[in-house]
Amino acid sequence: MNVTYLVPLILVGGLISAGVYLLLERNLTRMLLGLLLVGNGVNLLILTVAGSSGNPPIRGRTSSGETTTADPLAQGMILTAIVISMGVAAFVLALTYRSYRLSRAEEVANDPEDTRVSEQSGTAIDEDLPEHVPSRDTDAPDELDALPGHEGSR
């Protein structure tokens, strides 16, 4: 493997791993930075996988004696991904600003209702279930198997 392909792949791994680490934080600004790092890592991955450079994808144009034509799909995908990531970044930044204005805290707190549900014991939930629940996954035909115009429909 050529070293010129190894360096961008190491950068991709570093960007995505740092982005995932930041996404797992409870701070909204760090989550935003994590989203941006993951987006840039994926863009670099698309650019690396697209292959080497070549002639522009315009008929009759050449670039310094290249013999192959560059793949325009990767460039279009990266441009689209940049626009989408900027939209997501603006949305998360607006959510962060709104959260800060409402609570003066940038940390994402646990929802009290989720905490209450998770603290309930497992036995109280199991008491509500019937003892025997018939399985719907059988080979016998039932009302879900009937199709209009089918011979076996009722």
PDB file of C-alpha atoms in Angstrom:
ATOM      1  CA  MET A   1       0.000   0.000   0.000  1.00  0.00           C
ATOM      2  CA  ASN A   2       1.262   3.411  -0.900  1.00  0.00           C
ATOM      3  CA  VAL A   3       2.022   5.887   1.914  1.00  0.00           C
ATOM      4  CA  THR A   4       0.089   8.617   0.097  1.00  0.00           C
ATOM      5  CA  TYR A   5      -3.118   6.636   0.670  1.00  0.00           C
ATOM      6  CA  LEU A   6      -2.259   5.695   4.248  1.00  0.00           C
ATOM      7  CA  VAL A   7      -1.913   9.241   5.623  1.00  0.00           C
ATOM      8  CA  PRO A   8      -5.448  10.402   4.666  1.00  0.00           C
ATOM      9  CA  LEU A   9      -6.925   7.180   6.051  1.00  0.00           C
ATOM     10  CA  ILE A  10      -5.154   7.752   9.377  1.00  0.00           C
ATOM     11  CA  LEU A  11      -6.508  11.319   9.367  1.00  0.00           C
ATOM     12  CA  VAL A  12     -10.013   9.959   8.648  1.00  0.00           C
ATOM     13  CA  GLY A  13      -9.734   7.584  11.590  1.00  0.00           C
ATOM     14  CA  GLY A  14      -8.500  10.351  13.868  1.00  0.00           C
ATOM     15  CA  LEU A  15     -11.202  12.823  12.825  1.00  0.00           C
ATOM     16  CA  ILE A  16     -14.036  10.317  13.166  1.00  0.00           C
ATOM     17  CA  SER A  17     -12.815   8.924  16.504  1.00  0.00           C
ATOM     18  CA  ALA A  18     -12.368  12.434  17.953  1.00  0.00           C
ATOM     19  CA  GLY A  19     -15.810  13.377  16.606  1.00  0.00           C
ATOM     20  CA  VAL A  20     -17.476  10.347  18.175  1.00  0.00           C
ATOM     21  CA  TYR A  21     -15.734  11.086  21.475  1.00  0.00           C
ATOM     22  CA  LEU A  22     -17.057  14.657  21.401  1.00  0.00           C
ATOM     23  CA  LEU A  23     -20.548  13.494  20.415  1.00  0.00           C
ATOM     24  CA  LEU A  24     -20.711  11.377  23.562  1.00  0.00           C
ATOM     25  CA  GLU A  25     -20.206  14.423  25.797  1.00  0.00           C
ATOM     26  CA  ARG A  26     -23.123  16.126  27.567  1.00  0.00           C
ATOM     27  CA  ASN A  27     -22.042  19.615  26.467  1.00  0.00           C
ATOM     28  CA  LEU A  28     -23.938  20.887  23.402  1.00  0.00           C
ATOM     29  CA  THR A  29     -20.975  22.848  22.026  1.00  0.00           C
ATOM     30  CA  ARG A  30     -18.803  19.740  22.137  1.00  0.00           C
ATOM     31  CA  MET A  31     -21.577  17.790  20.427  1.00  0.00           C
ATOM     32  CA  LEU A  32     -21.612  20.377  17.646  1.00  0.00           C
ATOM     33  CA  LEU A  33     -17.832  20.160  17.246  1.00  0.00           C
ATOM     34  CA  GLY A  34     -18.120  16.366  17.177  1.00  0.00           C
ATOM     35  CA  LEU A  35     -20.702  16.549  14.390  1.00  0.00           C
ATOM     36  CA  LEU A  36     -18.424  18.811  12.370  1.00  0.00           C
ATOM     37  CA  LEU A  37     -15.401  16.547  12.892  1.00  0.00           C
ATOM     38  CA  VAL A  38     -17.320  13.437  11.839  1.00  0.00           C
ATOM     39  CA  GLY A  39     -18.638  15.260   8.769  1.00  0.00           C
ATOM     40  CA  ASN A  40     -15.155  16.384   7.751  1.00  0.00           C
ATOM     41  CA  GLY A  41     -13.795  12.881   8.339  1.00  0.00           C
ATOM     42  CA  VAL A  42     -16.431  11.353   6.090  1.00  0.00           C
ATOM     43  CA  ASN A  43     -15.757  13.979   3.416  1.00  0.00           C
ATOM     44  CA  LEU A  44     -12.049  13.149   3.511  1.00  0.00           C
ATOM     45  CA  LEU A  45     -12.905   9.447   3.286  1.00  0.00           C
ATOM     46  CA  ILE A  46     -15.043  10.030   0.177  1.00  0.00           C
ATOM     47  CA  LEU A  47     -12.245  12.060  -1.387  1.00  0.00           C
ATOM     48  CA  THR A  48      -9.670   9.364  -0.599  1.00  0.00           C
ATOM     49  CA  VAL A  49     -11.820   6.524  -1.919  1.00  0.00           C
ATOM     50  CA  ALA A  50     -12.552   8.444  -5.150  1.00  0.00           C
ATOM     51  CA  GLY A  51      -9.055   7.686  -6.397  1.00  0.00           C
ATOM     52  CA  SER A  52      -6.280   9.711  -7.885  1.00  0.00           C
ATOM     53  CA  SER A  53      -6.712  13.009  -9.676  1.00  0.00           C
ATOM     54  CA  GLY A  54      -7.039  13.223 -13.422  1.00  0.00           C
ATOM     55  CA  ASN A  55      -8.348  15.312 -16.277  1.00  0.00           C
ATOM     56  CA  PRO A  56     -11.406  17.458 -15.612  1.00  0.00           C
ATOM     57  CA  PRO A  57     -14.653  15.683 -16.507  1.00  0.00           C
ATOM     58  CA  ILE A  58     -15.244  18.075 -19.426  1.00  0.00           C
ATOM     59  CA  ARG A  59     -14.929  16.807 -22.981  1.00  0.00           C
ATOM     60  CA  GLY A  60     -11.774  18.033 -24.693  1.00  0.00           C
ATOM     61  CA  ARG A  61     -10.064  19.423 -21.577  1.00  0.00           C
ATOM     62  CA  THR A  62      -6.769  18.023 -20.295  1.00  0.00           C
ATOM     63  CA  SER A  63      -4.681  18.735 -17.252  1.00  0.00           C
ATOM     64  CA  SER A  64      -0.879  18.409 -17.365  1.00  0.00           C
ATOM     65  CA  GLY A  65      -0.852  15.261 -19.472  1.00  0.00           C
ATOM     66  CA  GLU A  66      -3.110  13.086 -17.273  1.00  0.00           C
ATOM     67  CA  THR A  67      -4.392   9.954 -18.985  1.00  0.00           C
ATOM     68  CA  THR A  68      -7.475   9.287 -16.846  1.00  0.00           C
ATOM     69  CA  THR A  69     -10.510  11.420 -16.096  1.00  0.00           C
ATOM     70  CA  ALA A  70     -11.305  12.457 -12.521  1.00  0.00           C
ATOM     71  CA  ASP A  71     -14.482  11.099 -10.969  1.00  0.00           C
ATOM     72  CA  PRO A  72     -16.968  13.995 -10.617  1.00  0.00           C
ATOM     73  CA  LEU A  73     -19.350  11.982  -8.412  1.00  0.00           C
ATOM     74  CA  ALA A  74     -17.108  12.176  -5.338  1.00  0.00           C
ATOM     75  CA  GLN A  75     -16.710  15.927  -5.714  1.00  0.00           C
ATOM     76  CA  GLY A  76     -20.468  16.395  -6.051  1.00  0.00           C
ATOM     77  CA  MET A  77     -21.126  14.206  -3.020  1.00  0.00           C
ATOM     78  CA  ILE A  78     -18.631  16.163  -0.924  1.00  0.00           C
ATOM     79  CA  LEU A  79     -20.153  19.505  -1.940  1.00  0.00           C
ATOM     80  CA  THR A  80     -23.599  18.203  -1.024  1.00  0.00           C
ATOM     81  CA  ALA A  81     -22.296  16.858   2.291  1.00  0.00           C
ATOM     82  CA  ILE A  82     -20.718  20.220   3.124  1.00  0.00           C
ATOM     83  CA  VAL A  83     -24.040  21.998   2.576  1.00  0.00           C
ATOM     84  CA  ILE A  84     -25.915  19.423   4.655  1.00  0.00           C
ATOM     85  CA  SER A  85     -23.374  19.556   7.494  1.00  0.00           C
ATOM     86  CA  MET A  86     -23.578  23.353   7.593  1.00  0.00           C
ATOM     87  CA  GLY A  87     -27.380  23.104   7.828  1.00  0.00           C
ATOM     88  CA  VAL A  88     -27.134  20.580  10.667  1.00  0.00           C
ATOM     89  CA  ALA A  89     -24.518  22.742  12.397  1.00  0.00           C
ATOM     90  CA  ALA A  90     -26.792  25.794  12.171  1.00  0.00           C
ATOM     91  CA  PHE A  91     -29.697  23.766  13.575  1.00  0.00           C
ATOM     92  CA  VAL A  92     -27.652  22.404  16.501  1.00  0.00           C
ATOM     93  CA  LEU A  93     -26.241  25.862  17.164  1.00  0.00           C
ATOM     94  CA  ALA A  94     -29.793  27.260  17.278  1.00  0.00           C
ATOM     95  CA  LEU A  95     -30.809  24.477  19.693  1.00  0.00           C
ATOM     96  CA  THR A  96     -27.791  25.242  21.861  1.00  0.00           C
ATOM     97  CA  TYR A  97     -28.618  28.945  21.932  1.00  0.00           C
ATOM     98  CA  ARG A  98     -32.275  28.233  22.763  1.00  0.00           C
ATOM     99  CA  SER A  99     -31.311  25.805  25.518  1.00  0.00           C
ATOM    100  CA  TYR A 100     -28.875  28.310  26.977  1.00  0.00           C
ATOM    101  CA  ARG A 101     -31.450  31.109  26.890  1.00  0.00           C
ATOM    102  CA  LEU A 102     -34.064  28.947  28.655  1.00  0.00           C
ATOM    103  CA  SER A 103     -31.968  27.255  31.318  1.00  0.00           C
ATOM    104  CA  ARG A 104     -28.634  29.142  31.405  1.00  0.00           C
ATOM    105  CA  ALA A 105     -26.952  25.747  31.204  1.00  0.00           C
ATOM    106  CA  GLU A 106     -25.224  24.187  28.263  1.00  0.00           C
ATOM    107  CA  GLU A 107     -25.195  20.684  29.698  1.00  0.00           C
ATOM    108  CA  VAL A 108     -27.822  18.210  28.539  1.00  0.00           C
ATOM    109  CA  ALA A 109     -29.581  16.967  31.661  1.00  0.00           C
ATOM    110  CA  ASN A 110     -31.473  13.741  32.161  1.00  0.00           C
ATOM    111  CA  ASP A 111     -35.202  13.967  31.571  1.00  0.00           C
ATOM    112  CA  PRO A 112     -37.016  13.486  34.922  1.00  0.00           C
ATOM    113  CA  GLU A 113     -39.664  11.259  33.326  1.00  0.00           C
ATOM    114  CA  ASP A 114     -37.004   9.006  31.759  1.00  0.00           C
ATOM    115  CA  THR A 115     -35.230   8.786  35.110  1.00  0.00           C
ATOM    116  CA  ARG A 116     -38.470   7.827  36.860  1.00  0.00           C
ATOM    117  CA  VAL A 117     -39.244   5.117  34.316  1.00  0.00           C
ATOM    118  CA  SER A 118     -35.732   3.683  34.450  1.00  0.00           C
ATOM    119  CA  GLU A 119     -35.838   3.488  38.257  1.00  0.00           C
ATOM    120  CA  GLN A 120     -39.007   1.379  38.305  1.00  0.00           C
ATOM    121  CA  SER A 121     -38.451  -2.228  39.236  1.00  0.00           C
ATOM    122  CA  GLY A 122     -38.709  -4.910  36.585  1.00  0.00           C
ATOM    123  CA  THR A 123     -41.308  -6.922  38.552  1.00  0.00           C
ATOM    124  CA  ALA A 124     -43.949  -4.195  38.390  1.00  0.00           C
ATOM    125  CA  ILE A 125     -43.737  -4.186  34.600  1.00  0.00           C
ATOM    126  CA  ASP A 126     -43.880  -7.994  34.339  1.00  0.00           C
ATOM    127  CA  GLU A 127     -47.030  -8.231  36.482  1.00  0.00           C
ATOM    128  CA  ASP A 128     -49.103  -6.528  33.797  1.00  0.00           C
ATOM    129  CA  LEU A 129     -48.222  -9.087  31.118  1.00  0.00           C
ATOM    130  CA  PRO A 130     -50.430 -12.156  30.641  1.00  0.00           C
ATOM    131  CA  GLU A 131     -48.901 -15.545  31.439  1.00  0.00           C
ATOM    132  CA  HIS A 132     -49.133 -16.949  27.918  1.00  0.00           C
ATOM    133  CA  VAL A 133     -48.916 -14.729  24.869  1.00  0.00           C
ATOM    134  CA  PRO A 134     -49.570 -16.631  21.632  1.00  0.00           C
ATOM    135  CA  SER A 135     -46.952 -16.125  18.958  1.00  0.00           C
ATOM    136  CA  ARG A 136     -48.116 -14.502  15.697  1.00  0.00           C
ATOM    137  CA  ASP A 137     -45.232 -16.035  13.770  1.00  0.00           C
ATOM    138  CA  THR A 138     -46.762 -19.308  12.581  1.00  0.00           C
ATOM    139  CA  ASP A 139     -46.999 -21.085   9.247  1.00  0.00           C
ATOM    140  CA  ALA A 140     -50.781 -21.358   9.581  1.00  0.00           C
ATOM    141  CA  PRO A 141     -52.708 -18.810   7.474  1.00  0.00           C
ATOM    142  CA  ASP A 142     -54.408 -16.018   9.374  1.00  0.00           C
ATOM    143  CA  GLU A 143     -56.032 -12.661   8.611  1.00  0.00           C
ATOM    144  CA  LEU A 144     -52.664 -10.972   8.065  1.00  0.00           C
ATOM    145  CA  ASP A 145     -51.781 -13.428   5.293  1.00  0.00           C
ATOM    146  CA  ALA A 146     -54.955 -12.815   3.261  1.00  0.00           C
ATOM    147  CA  LEU A 147     -54.395 -10.712   0.163  1.00  0.00           C
ATOM    148  CA  PRO A 148     -57.195  -9.359  -2.029  1.00  0.00           C
ATOM    149  CA  GLY A 149     -57.688 -11.558  -5.076  1.00  0.00           C
ATOM    150  CA  HIS A 150     -55.628 -14.386  -3.551  1.00  0.00           C
ATOM    151  CA  GLU A 151     -57.076 -17.911  -3.627  1.00  0.00           C
ATOM    152  CA  GLY A 152     -56.665 -18.454   0.109  1.00  0.00           C
ATOM    153  CA  SER A 153     -58.291 -15.176   1.179  1.00  0.00           C
ATOM    154  CA  ARG A 154     -61.509 -15.248   3.146  1.00  0.00           C
TER     155      ARG A 154
END
